mmCIF file with all atom_site columns, C-alpha atoms in Angstrom:
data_model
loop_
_atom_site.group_PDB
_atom_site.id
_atom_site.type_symbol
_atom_site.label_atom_id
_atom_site.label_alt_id
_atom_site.label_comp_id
_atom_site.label_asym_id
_atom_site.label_entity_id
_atom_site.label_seq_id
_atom_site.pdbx_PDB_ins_code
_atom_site.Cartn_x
_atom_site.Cartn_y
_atom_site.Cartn_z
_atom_site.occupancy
_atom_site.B_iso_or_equiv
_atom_site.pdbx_formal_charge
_atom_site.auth_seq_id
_atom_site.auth_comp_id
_atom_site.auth_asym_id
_atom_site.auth_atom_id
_atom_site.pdbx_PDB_model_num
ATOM 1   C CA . UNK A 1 1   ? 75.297  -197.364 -117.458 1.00 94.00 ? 1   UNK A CA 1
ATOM 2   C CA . UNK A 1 2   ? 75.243  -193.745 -119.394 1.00 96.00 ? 2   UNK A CA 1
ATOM 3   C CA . UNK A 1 3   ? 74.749  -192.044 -116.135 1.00 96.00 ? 3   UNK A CA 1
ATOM 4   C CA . UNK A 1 4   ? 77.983  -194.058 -114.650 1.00 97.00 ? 4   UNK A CA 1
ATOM 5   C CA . UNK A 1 5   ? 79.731  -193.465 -117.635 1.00 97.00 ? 5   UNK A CA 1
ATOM 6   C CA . UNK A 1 6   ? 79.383  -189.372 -117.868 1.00 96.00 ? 6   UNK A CA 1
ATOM 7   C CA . UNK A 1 7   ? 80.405  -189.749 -114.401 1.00 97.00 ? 7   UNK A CA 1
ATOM 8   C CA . UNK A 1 8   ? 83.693  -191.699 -114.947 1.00 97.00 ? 8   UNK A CA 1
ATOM 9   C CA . UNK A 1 9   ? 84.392  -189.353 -117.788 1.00 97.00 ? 9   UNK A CA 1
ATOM 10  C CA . UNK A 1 10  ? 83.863  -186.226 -115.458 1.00 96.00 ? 10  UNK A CA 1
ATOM 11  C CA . UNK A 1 11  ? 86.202  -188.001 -113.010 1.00 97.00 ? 11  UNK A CA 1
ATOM 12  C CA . UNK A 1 12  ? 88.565  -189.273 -115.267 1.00 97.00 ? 12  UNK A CA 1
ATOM 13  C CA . UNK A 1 13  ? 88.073  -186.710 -118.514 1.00 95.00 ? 13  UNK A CA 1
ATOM 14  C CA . UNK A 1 14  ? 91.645  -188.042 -120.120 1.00 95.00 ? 14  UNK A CA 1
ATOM 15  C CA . UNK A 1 15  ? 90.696  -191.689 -120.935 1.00 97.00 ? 15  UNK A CA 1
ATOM 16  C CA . UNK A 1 16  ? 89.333  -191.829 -124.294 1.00 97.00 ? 16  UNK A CA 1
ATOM 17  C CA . UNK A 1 17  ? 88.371  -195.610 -123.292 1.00 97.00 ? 17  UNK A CA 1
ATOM 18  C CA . UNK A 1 18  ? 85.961  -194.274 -120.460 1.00 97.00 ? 18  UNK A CA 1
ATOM 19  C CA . UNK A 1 19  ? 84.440  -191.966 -123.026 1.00 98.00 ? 19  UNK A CA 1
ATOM 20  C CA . UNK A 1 20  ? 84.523  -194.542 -125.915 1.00 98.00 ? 20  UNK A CA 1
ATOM 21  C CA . UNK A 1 21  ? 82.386  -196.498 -123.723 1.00 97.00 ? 21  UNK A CA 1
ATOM 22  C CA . UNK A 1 22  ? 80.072  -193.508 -123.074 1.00 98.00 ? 22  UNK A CA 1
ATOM 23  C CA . UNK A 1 23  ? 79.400  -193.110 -127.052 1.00 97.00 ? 23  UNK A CA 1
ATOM 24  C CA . UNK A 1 24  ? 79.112  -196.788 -127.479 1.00 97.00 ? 24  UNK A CA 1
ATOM 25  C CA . UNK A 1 25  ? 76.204  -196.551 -124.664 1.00 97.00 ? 25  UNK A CA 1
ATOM 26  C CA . UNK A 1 26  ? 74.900  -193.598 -126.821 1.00 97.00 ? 26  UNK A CA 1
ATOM 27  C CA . UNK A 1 27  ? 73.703  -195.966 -129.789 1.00 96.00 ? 27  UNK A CA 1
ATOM 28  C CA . UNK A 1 28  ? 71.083  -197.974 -127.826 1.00 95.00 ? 28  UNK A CA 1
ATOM 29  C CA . UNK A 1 29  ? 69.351  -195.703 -125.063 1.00 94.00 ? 29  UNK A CA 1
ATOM 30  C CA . UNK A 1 30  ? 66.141  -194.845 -126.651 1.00 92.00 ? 30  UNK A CA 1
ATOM 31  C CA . UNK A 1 31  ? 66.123  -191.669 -124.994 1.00 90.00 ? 31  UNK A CA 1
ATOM 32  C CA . UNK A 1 32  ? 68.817  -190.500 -127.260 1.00 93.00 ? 32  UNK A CA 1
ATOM 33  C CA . UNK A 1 33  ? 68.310  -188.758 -130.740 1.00 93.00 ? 33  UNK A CA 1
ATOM 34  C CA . UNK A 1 34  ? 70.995  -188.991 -133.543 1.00 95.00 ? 34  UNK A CA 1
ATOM 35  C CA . UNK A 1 35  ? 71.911  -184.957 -133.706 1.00 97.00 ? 35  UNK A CA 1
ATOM 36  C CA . UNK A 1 36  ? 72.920  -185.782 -129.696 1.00 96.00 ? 36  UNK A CA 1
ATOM 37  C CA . UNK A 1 37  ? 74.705  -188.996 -129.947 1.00 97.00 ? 37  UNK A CA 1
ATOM 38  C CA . UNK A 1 38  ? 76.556  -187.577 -132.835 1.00 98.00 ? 38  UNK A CA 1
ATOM 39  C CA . UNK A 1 39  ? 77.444  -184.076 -130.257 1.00 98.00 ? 39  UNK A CA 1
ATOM 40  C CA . UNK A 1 40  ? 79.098  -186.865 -128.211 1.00 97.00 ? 40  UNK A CA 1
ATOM 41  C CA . UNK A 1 41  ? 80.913  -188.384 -130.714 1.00 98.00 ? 41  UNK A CA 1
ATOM 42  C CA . UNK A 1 42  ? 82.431  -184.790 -131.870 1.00 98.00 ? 42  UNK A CA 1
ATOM 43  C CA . UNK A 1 43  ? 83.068  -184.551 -128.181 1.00 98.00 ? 43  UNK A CA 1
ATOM 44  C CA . UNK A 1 44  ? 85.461  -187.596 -127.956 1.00 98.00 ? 44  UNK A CA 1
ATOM 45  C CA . UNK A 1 45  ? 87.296  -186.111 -130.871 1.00 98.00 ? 45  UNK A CA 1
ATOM 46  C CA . UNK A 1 46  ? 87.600  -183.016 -129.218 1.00 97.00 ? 46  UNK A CA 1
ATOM 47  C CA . UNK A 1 47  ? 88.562  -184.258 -126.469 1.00 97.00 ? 47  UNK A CA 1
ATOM 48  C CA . UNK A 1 48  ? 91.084  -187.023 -126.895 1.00 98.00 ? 48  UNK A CA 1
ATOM 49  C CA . UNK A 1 49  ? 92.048  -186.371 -130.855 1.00 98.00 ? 49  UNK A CA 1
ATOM 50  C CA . UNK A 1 50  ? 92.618  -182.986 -131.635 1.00 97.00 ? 50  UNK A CA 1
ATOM 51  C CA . UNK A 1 51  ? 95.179  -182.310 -129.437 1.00 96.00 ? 51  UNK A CA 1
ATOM 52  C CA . UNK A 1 52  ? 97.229  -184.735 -131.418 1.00 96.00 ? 52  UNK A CA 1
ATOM 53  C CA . UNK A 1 53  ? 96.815  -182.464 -134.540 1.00 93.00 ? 53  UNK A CA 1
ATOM 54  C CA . UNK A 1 54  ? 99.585  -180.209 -134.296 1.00 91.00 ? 54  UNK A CA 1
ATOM 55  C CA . UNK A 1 55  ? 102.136 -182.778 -134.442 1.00 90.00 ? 55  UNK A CA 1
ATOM 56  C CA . UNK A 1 56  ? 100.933 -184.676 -137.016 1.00 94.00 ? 56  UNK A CA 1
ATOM 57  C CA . UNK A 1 57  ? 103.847 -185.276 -139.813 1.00 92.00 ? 57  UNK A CA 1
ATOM 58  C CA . UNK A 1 58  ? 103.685 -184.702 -143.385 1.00 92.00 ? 58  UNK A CA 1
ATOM 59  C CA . UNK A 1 59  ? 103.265 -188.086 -145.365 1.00 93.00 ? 59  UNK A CA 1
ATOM 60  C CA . UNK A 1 60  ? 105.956 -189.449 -147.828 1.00 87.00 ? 60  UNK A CA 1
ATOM 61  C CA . UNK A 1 61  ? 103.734 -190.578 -150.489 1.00 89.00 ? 61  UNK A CA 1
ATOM 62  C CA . UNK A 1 62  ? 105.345 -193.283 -153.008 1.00 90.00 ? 62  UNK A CA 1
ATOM 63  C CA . UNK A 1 63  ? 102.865 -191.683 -156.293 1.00 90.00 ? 63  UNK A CA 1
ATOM 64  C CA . UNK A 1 64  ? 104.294 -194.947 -158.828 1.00 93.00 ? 64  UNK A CA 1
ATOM 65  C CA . UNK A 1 65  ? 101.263 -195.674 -160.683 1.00 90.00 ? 65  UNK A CA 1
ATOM 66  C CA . UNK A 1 66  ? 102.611 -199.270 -161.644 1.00 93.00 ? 66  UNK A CA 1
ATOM 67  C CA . UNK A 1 67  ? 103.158 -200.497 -158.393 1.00 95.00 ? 67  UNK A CA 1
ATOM 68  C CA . UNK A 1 68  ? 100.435 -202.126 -155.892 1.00 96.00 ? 68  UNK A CA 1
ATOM 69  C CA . UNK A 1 69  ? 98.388  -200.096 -153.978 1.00 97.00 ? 69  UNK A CA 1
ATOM 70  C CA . UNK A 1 70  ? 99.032  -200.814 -149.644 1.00 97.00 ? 70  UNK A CA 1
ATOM 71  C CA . UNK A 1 71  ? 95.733  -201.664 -147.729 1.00 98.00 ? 71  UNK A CA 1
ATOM 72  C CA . UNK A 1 72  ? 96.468  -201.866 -143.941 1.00 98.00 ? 72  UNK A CA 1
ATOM 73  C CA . UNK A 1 73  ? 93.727  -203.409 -141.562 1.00 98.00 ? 73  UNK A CA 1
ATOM 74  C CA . UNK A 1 74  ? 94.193  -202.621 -138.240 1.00 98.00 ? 74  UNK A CA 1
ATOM 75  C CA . UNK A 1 75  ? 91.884  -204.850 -135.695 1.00 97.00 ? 75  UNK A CA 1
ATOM 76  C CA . UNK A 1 76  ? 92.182  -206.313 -132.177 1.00 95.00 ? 76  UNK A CA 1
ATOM 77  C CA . UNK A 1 77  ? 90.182  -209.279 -133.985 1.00 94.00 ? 77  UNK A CA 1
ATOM 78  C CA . UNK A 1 78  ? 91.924  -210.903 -136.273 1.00 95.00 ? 78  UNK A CA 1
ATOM 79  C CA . UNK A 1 79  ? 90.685  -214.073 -134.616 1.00 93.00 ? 79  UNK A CA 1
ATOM 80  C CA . UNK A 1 80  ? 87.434  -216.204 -133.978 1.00 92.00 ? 80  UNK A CA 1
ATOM 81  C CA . UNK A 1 81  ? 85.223  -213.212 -133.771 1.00 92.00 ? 81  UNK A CA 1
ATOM 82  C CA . UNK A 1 82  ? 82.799  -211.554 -136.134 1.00 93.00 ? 82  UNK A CA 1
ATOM 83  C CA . UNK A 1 83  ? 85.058  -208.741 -137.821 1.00 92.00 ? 83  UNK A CA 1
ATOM 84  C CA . UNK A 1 84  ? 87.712  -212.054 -138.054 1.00 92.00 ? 84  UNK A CA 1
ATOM 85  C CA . UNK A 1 85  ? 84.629  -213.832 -140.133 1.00 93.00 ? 85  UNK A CA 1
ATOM 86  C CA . UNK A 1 86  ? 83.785  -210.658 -141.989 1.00 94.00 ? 86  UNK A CA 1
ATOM 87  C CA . UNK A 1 87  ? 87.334  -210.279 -143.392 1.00 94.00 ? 87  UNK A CA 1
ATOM 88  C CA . UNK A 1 88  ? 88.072  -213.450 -144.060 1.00 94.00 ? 88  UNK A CA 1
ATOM 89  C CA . UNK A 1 89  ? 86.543  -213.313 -147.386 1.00 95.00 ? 89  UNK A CA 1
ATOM 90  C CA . UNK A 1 90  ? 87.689  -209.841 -148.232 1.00 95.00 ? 90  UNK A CA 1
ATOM 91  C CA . UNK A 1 91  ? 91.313  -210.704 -147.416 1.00 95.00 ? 91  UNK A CA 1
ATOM 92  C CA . UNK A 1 92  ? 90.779  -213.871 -150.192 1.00 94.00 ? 92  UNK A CA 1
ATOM 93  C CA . UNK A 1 93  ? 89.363  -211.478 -152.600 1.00 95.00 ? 93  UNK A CA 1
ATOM 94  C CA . UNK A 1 94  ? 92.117  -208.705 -152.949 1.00 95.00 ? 94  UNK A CA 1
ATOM 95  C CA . UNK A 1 95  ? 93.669  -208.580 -155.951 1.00 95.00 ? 95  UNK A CA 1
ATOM 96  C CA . UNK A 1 96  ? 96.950  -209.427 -154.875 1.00 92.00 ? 96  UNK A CA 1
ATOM 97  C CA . UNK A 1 97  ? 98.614  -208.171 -158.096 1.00 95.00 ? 97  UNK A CA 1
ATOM 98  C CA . UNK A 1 98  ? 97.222  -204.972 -157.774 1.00 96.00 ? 98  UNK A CA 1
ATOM 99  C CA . UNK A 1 99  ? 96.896  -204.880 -153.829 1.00 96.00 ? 99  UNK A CA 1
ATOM 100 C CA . UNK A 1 100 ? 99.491  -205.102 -151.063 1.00 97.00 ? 100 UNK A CA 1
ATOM 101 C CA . UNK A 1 101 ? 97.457  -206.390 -147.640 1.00 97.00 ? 101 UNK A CA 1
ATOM 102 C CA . UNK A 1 102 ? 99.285  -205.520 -144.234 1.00 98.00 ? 102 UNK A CA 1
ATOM 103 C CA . UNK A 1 103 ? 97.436  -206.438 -141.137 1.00 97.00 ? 103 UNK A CA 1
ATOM 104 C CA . UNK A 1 104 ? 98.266  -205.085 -138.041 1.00 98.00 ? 104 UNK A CA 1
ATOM 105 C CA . UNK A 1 105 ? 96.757  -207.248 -135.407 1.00 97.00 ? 105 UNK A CA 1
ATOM 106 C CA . UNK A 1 106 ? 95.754  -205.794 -131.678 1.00 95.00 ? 106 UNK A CA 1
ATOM 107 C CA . UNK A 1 107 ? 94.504  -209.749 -130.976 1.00 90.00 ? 107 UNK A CA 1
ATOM 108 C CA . UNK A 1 108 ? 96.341  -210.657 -127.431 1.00 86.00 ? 108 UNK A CA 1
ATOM 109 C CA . UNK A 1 109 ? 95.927  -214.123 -128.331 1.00 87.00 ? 109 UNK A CA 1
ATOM 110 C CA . UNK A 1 110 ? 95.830  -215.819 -131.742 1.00 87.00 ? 110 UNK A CA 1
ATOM 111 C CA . UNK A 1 111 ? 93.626  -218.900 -132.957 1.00 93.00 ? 111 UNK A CA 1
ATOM 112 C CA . UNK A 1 112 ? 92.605  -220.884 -135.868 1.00 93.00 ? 112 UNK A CA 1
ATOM 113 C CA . UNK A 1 113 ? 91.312  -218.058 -137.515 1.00 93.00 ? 113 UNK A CA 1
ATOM 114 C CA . UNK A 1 114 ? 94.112  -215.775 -136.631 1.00 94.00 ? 114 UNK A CA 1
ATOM 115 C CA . UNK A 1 115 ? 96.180  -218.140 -138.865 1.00 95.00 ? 115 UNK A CA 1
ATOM 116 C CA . UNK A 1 116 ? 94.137  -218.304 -142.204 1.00 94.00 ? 116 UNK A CA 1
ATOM 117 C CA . UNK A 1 117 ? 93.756  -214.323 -142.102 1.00 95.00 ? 117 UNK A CA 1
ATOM 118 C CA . UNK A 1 118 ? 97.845  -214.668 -141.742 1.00 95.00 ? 118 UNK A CA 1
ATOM 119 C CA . UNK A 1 119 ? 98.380  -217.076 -144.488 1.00 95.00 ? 119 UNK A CA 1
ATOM 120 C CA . UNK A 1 120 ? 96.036  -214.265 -146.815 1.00 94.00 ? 120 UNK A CA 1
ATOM 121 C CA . UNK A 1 121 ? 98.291  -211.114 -145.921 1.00 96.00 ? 121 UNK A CA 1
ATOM 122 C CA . UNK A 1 122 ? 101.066 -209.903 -147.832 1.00 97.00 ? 122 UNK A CA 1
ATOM 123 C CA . UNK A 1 123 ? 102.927 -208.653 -144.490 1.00 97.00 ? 123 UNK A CA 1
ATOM 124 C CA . UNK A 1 124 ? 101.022 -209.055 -140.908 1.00 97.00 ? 124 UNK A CA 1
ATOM 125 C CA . UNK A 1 125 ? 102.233 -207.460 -137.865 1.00 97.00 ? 125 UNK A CA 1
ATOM 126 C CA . UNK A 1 126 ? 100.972 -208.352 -133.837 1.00 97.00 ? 126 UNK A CA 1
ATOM 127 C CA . UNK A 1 127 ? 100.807 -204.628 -132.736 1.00 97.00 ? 127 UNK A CA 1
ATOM 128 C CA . UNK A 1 128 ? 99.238  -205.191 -129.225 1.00 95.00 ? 128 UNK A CA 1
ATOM 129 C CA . UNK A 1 129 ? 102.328 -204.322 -127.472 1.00 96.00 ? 129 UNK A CA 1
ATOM 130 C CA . UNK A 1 130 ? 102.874 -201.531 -129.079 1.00 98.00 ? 130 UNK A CA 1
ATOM 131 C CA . UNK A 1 131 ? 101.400 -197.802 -127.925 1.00 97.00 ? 131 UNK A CA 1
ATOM 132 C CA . UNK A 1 132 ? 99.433  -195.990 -129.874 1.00 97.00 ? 132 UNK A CA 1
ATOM 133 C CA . UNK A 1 133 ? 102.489 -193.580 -131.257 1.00 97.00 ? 133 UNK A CA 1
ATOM 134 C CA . UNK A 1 134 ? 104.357 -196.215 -132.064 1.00 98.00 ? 134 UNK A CA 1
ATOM 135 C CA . UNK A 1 135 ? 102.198 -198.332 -134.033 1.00 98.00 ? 135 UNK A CA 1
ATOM 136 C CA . UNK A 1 136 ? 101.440 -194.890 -136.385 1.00 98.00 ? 136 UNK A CA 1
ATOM 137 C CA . UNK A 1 137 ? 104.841 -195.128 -136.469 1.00 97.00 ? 137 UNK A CA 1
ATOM 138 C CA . UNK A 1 138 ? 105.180 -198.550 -137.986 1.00 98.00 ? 138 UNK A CA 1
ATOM 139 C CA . UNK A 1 139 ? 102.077 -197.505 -140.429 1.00 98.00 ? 139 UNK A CA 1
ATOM 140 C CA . UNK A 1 140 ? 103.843 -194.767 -141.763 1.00 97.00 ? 140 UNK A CA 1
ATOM 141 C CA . UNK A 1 141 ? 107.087 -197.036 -142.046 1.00 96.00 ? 141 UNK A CA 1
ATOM 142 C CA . UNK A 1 142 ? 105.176 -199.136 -144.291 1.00 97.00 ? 142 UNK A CA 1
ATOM 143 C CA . UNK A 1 143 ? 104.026 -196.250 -146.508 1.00 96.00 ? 143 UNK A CA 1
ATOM 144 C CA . UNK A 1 144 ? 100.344 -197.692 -146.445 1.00 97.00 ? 144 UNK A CA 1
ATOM 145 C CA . UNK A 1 145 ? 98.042  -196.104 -148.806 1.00 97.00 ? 145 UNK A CA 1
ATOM 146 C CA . UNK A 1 146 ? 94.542  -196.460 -147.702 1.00 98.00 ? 146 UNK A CA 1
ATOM 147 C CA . UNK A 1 147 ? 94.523  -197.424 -143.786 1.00 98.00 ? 147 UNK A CA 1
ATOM 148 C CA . UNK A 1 148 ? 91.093  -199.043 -142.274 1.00 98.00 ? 148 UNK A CA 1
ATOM 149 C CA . UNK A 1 149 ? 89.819  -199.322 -139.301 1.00 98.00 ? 149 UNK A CA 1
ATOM 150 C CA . UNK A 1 150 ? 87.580  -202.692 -137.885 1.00 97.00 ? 150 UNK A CA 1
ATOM 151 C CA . UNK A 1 151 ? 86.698  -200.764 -134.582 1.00 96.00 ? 151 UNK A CA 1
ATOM 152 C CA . UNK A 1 152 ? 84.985  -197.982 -134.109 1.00 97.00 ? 152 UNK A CA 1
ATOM 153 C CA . UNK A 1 153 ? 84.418  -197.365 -130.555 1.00 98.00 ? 153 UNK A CA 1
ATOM 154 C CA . UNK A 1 154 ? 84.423  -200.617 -129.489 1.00 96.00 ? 154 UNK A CA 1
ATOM 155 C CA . UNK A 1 155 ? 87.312  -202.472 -127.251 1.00 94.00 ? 155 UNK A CA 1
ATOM 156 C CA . UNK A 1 156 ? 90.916  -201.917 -127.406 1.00 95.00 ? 156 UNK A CA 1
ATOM 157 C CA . UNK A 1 157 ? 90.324  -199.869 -130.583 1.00 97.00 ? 157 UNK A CA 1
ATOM 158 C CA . UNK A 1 158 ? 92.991  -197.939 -132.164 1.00 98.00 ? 158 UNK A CA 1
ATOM 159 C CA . UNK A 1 159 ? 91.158  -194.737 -132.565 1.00 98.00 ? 159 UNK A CA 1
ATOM 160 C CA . UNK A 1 160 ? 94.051  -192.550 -131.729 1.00 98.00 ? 160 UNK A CA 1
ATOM 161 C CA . UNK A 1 161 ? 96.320  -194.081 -134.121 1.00 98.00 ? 161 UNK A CA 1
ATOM 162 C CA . UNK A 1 162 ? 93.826  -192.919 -137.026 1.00 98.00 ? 162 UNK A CA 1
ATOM 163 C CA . UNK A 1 163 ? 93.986  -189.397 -135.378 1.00 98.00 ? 163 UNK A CA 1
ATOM 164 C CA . UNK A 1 164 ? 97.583  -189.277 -136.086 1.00 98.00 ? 164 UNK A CA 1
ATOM 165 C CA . UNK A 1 165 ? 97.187  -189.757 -139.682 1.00 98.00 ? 165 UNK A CA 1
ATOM 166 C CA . UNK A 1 166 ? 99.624  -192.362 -140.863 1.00 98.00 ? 166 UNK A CA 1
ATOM 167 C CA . UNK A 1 167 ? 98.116  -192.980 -143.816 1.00 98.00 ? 167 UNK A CA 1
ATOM 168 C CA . UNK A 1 168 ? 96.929  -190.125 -147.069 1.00 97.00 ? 168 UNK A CA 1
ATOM 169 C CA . UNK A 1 169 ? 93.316  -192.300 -146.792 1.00 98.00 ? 169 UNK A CA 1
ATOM 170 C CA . UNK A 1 170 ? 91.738  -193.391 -143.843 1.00 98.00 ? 170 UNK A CA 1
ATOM 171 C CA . UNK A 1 171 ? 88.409  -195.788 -143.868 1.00 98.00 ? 171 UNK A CA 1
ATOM 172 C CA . UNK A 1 172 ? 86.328  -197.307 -141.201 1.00 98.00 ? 172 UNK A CA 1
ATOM 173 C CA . UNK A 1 173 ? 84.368  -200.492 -142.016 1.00 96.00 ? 173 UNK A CA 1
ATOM 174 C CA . UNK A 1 174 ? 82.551  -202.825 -139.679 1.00 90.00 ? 174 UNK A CA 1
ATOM 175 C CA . UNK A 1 175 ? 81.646  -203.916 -135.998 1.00 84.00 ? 175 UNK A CA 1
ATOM 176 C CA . UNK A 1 176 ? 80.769  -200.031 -135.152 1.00 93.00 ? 176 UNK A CA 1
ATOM 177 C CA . UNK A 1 177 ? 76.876  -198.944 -135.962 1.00 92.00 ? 177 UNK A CA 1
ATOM 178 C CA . UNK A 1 178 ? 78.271  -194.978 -136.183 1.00 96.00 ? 178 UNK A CA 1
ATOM 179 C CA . UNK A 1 179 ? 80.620  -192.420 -136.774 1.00 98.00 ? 179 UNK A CA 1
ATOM 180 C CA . UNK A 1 180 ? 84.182  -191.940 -135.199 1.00 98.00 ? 180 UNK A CA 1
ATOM 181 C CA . UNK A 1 181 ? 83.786  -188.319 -135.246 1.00 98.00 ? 181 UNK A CA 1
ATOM 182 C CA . UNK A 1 182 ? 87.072  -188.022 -136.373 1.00 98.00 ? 182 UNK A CA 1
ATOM 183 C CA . UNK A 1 183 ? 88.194  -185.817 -138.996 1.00 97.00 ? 183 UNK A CA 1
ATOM 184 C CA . UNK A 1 184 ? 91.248  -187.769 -139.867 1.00 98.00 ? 184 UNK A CA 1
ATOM 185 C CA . UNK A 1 185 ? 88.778  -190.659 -141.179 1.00 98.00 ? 185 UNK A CA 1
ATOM 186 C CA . UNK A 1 186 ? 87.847  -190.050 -144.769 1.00 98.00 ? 186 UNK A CA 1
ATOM 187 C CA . UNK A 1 187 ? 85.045  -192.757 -145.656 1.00 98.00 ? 187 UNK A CA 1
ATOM 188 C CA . UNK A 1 188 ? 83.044  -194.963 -143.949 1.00 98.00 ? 188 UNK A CA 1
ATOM 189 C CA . UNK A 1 189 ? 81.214  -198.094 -145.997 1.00 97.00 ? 189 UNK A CA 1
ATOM 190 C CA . UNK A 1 190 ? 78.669  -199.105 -145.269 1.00 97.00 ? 190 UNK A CA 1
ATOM 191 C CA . UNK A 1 191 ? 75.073  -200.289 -146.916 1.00 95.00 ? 191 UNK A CA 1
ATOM 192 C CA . UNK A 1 192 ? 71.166  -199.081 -148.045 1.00 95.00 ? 192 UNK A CA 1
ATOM 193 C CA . UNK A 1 193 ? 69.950  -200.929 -143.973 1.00 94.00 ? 193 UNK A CA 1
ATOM 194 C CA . UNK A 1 194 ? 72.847  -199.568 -141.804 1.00 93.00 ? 194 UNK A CA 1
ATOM 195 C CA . UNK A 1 195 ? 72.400  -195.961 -143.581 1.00 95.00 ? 195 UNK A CA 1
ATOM 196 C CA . UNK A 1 196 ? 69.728  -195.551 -145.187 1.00 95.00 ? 196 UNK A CA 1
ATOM 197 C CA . UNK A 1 197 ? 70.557  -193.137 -148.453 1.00 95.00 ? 197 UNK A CA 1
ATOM 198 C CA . UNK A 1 198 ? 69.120  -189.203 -147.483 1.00 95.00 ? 198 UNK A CA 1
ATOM 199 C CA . UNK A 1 199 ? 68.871  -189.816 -143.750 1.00 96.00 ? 199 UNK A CA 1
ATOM 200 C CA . UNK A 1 200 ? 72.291  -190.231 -141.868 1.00 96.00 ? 200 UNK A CA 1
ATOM 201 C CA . UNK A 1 201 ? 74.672  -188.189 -143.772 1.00 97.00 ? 201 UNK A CA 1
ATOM 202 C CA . UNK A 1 202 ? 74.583  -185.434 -141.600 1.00 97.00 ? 202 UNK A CA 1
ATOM 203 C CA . UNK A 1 203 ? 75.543  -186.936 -138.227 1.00 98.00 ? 203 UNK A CA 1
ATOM 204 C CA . UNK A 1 204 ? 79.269  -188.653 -139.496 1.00 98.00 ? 204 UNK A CA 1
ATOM 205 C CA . UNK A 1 205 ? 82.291  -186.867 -139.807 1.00 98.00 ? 205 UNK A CA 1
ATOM 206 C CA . UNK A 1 206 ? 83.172  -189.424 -142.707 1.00 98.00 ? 206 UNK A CA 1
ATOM 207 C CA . UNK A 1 207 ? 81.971  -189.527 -146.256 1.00 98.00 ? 207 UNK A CA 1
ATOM 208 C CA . UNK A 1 208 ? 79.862  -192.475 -146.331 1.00 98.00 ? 208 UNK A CA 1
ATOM 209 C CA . UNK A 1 209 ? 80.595  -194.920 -148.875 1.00 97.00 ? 209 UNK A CA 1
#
């Protein structure tokens, strides 16, 4: 599959989804060491992301201490799915006196679980029509504070939205055993079995958490 991937991505070196796939590969070839799969990672970025940095616009940040702090989760699986099971709970934890929760929902097709994650957001958004510039767009029109991602490289990720950096903190949580490599993404979190404390730090381009 890697060989057929670095060969799509040599045909077609403009689709971040070919390449996305190529990374994802990365993580479970044996053959491959983490200083290399992290080179490809850094590659993607390079590839697909940076070009976007030039036109990235300066935030208007709202700096009222009193009033609730945005979280926006952005995830094509807001539905029966594990990253819909994960959040559940998180979504019924937030403080919703000091927290704001906007989802912005990539799921084609909603479900059971689609509507409970609804019912526990302050403001939820189906974005899967919607391109990549556009939905930044709609991030930064809701002045969201701390945006996270539920992707990584997996499917129909939103990758390139976080490269545009609609949001002053960007976070990527669950589904994806590795980095981005993007430099727009500020944390990762993550735990003592995924990343062992003293041993990973050096091949993510986020500040684990």
């Amino acid at each position: 599959a890697i060989d057929c991937y670095r060969r799509a991505v040599e045909i077609i070196p403009r689709s971040p989804v070919l390449h996305s796939n190529l990374v994802y590969a990365l993580n479970f070839a044996p053959g491959y060491h983490a200083p290399a799969i992290f080179e490809e990672h850094l590659q993607w970025a390079r590839q697909h992301a940076a070009p976007l940095a030039a036109s990235i616009p300066p935030l208007e940040v709202d700096r009222n201490p009193d009033r609730r702090l945005r979280i926006g989760y952005v995830s094509p699986n807001f539905r029966e799915h594990a990253v819909g099971f994960f959040c559940e709970p998180i979504f019924e934890s937030h403080d919703r006196l000091a927290c704001e929760i906007i989802a912005y929902s990539d799921a084609a097709r909603g479900d059971a679980a689609t509507a409970r994650l609804r019912d526990h957001a302050d403001r939820w958004h189906d974005t899967h029509r919607l391109s990549d510039e556009q939905l930044a767009q709609q991030i930064r029109q809701d002045q969201v504070d701390v945006l996270v991602d539920l992707s990584g490289h997996l499917a129909n990720h939103r990758l390139l939205v976080f490269a545009r950096k609609p949001a002053p903190v960007q976070v990527t949580y669950l589904g994806y055993p590795n980095t981005t490599g993007l430099s727009t993404i500020d944390y990762r979190l993550t735990d003592d079995y995924a990343d062992p404390p003293g041993t990973t730090e050096p091949y993510y381009t986020e500040r684990l958490i």
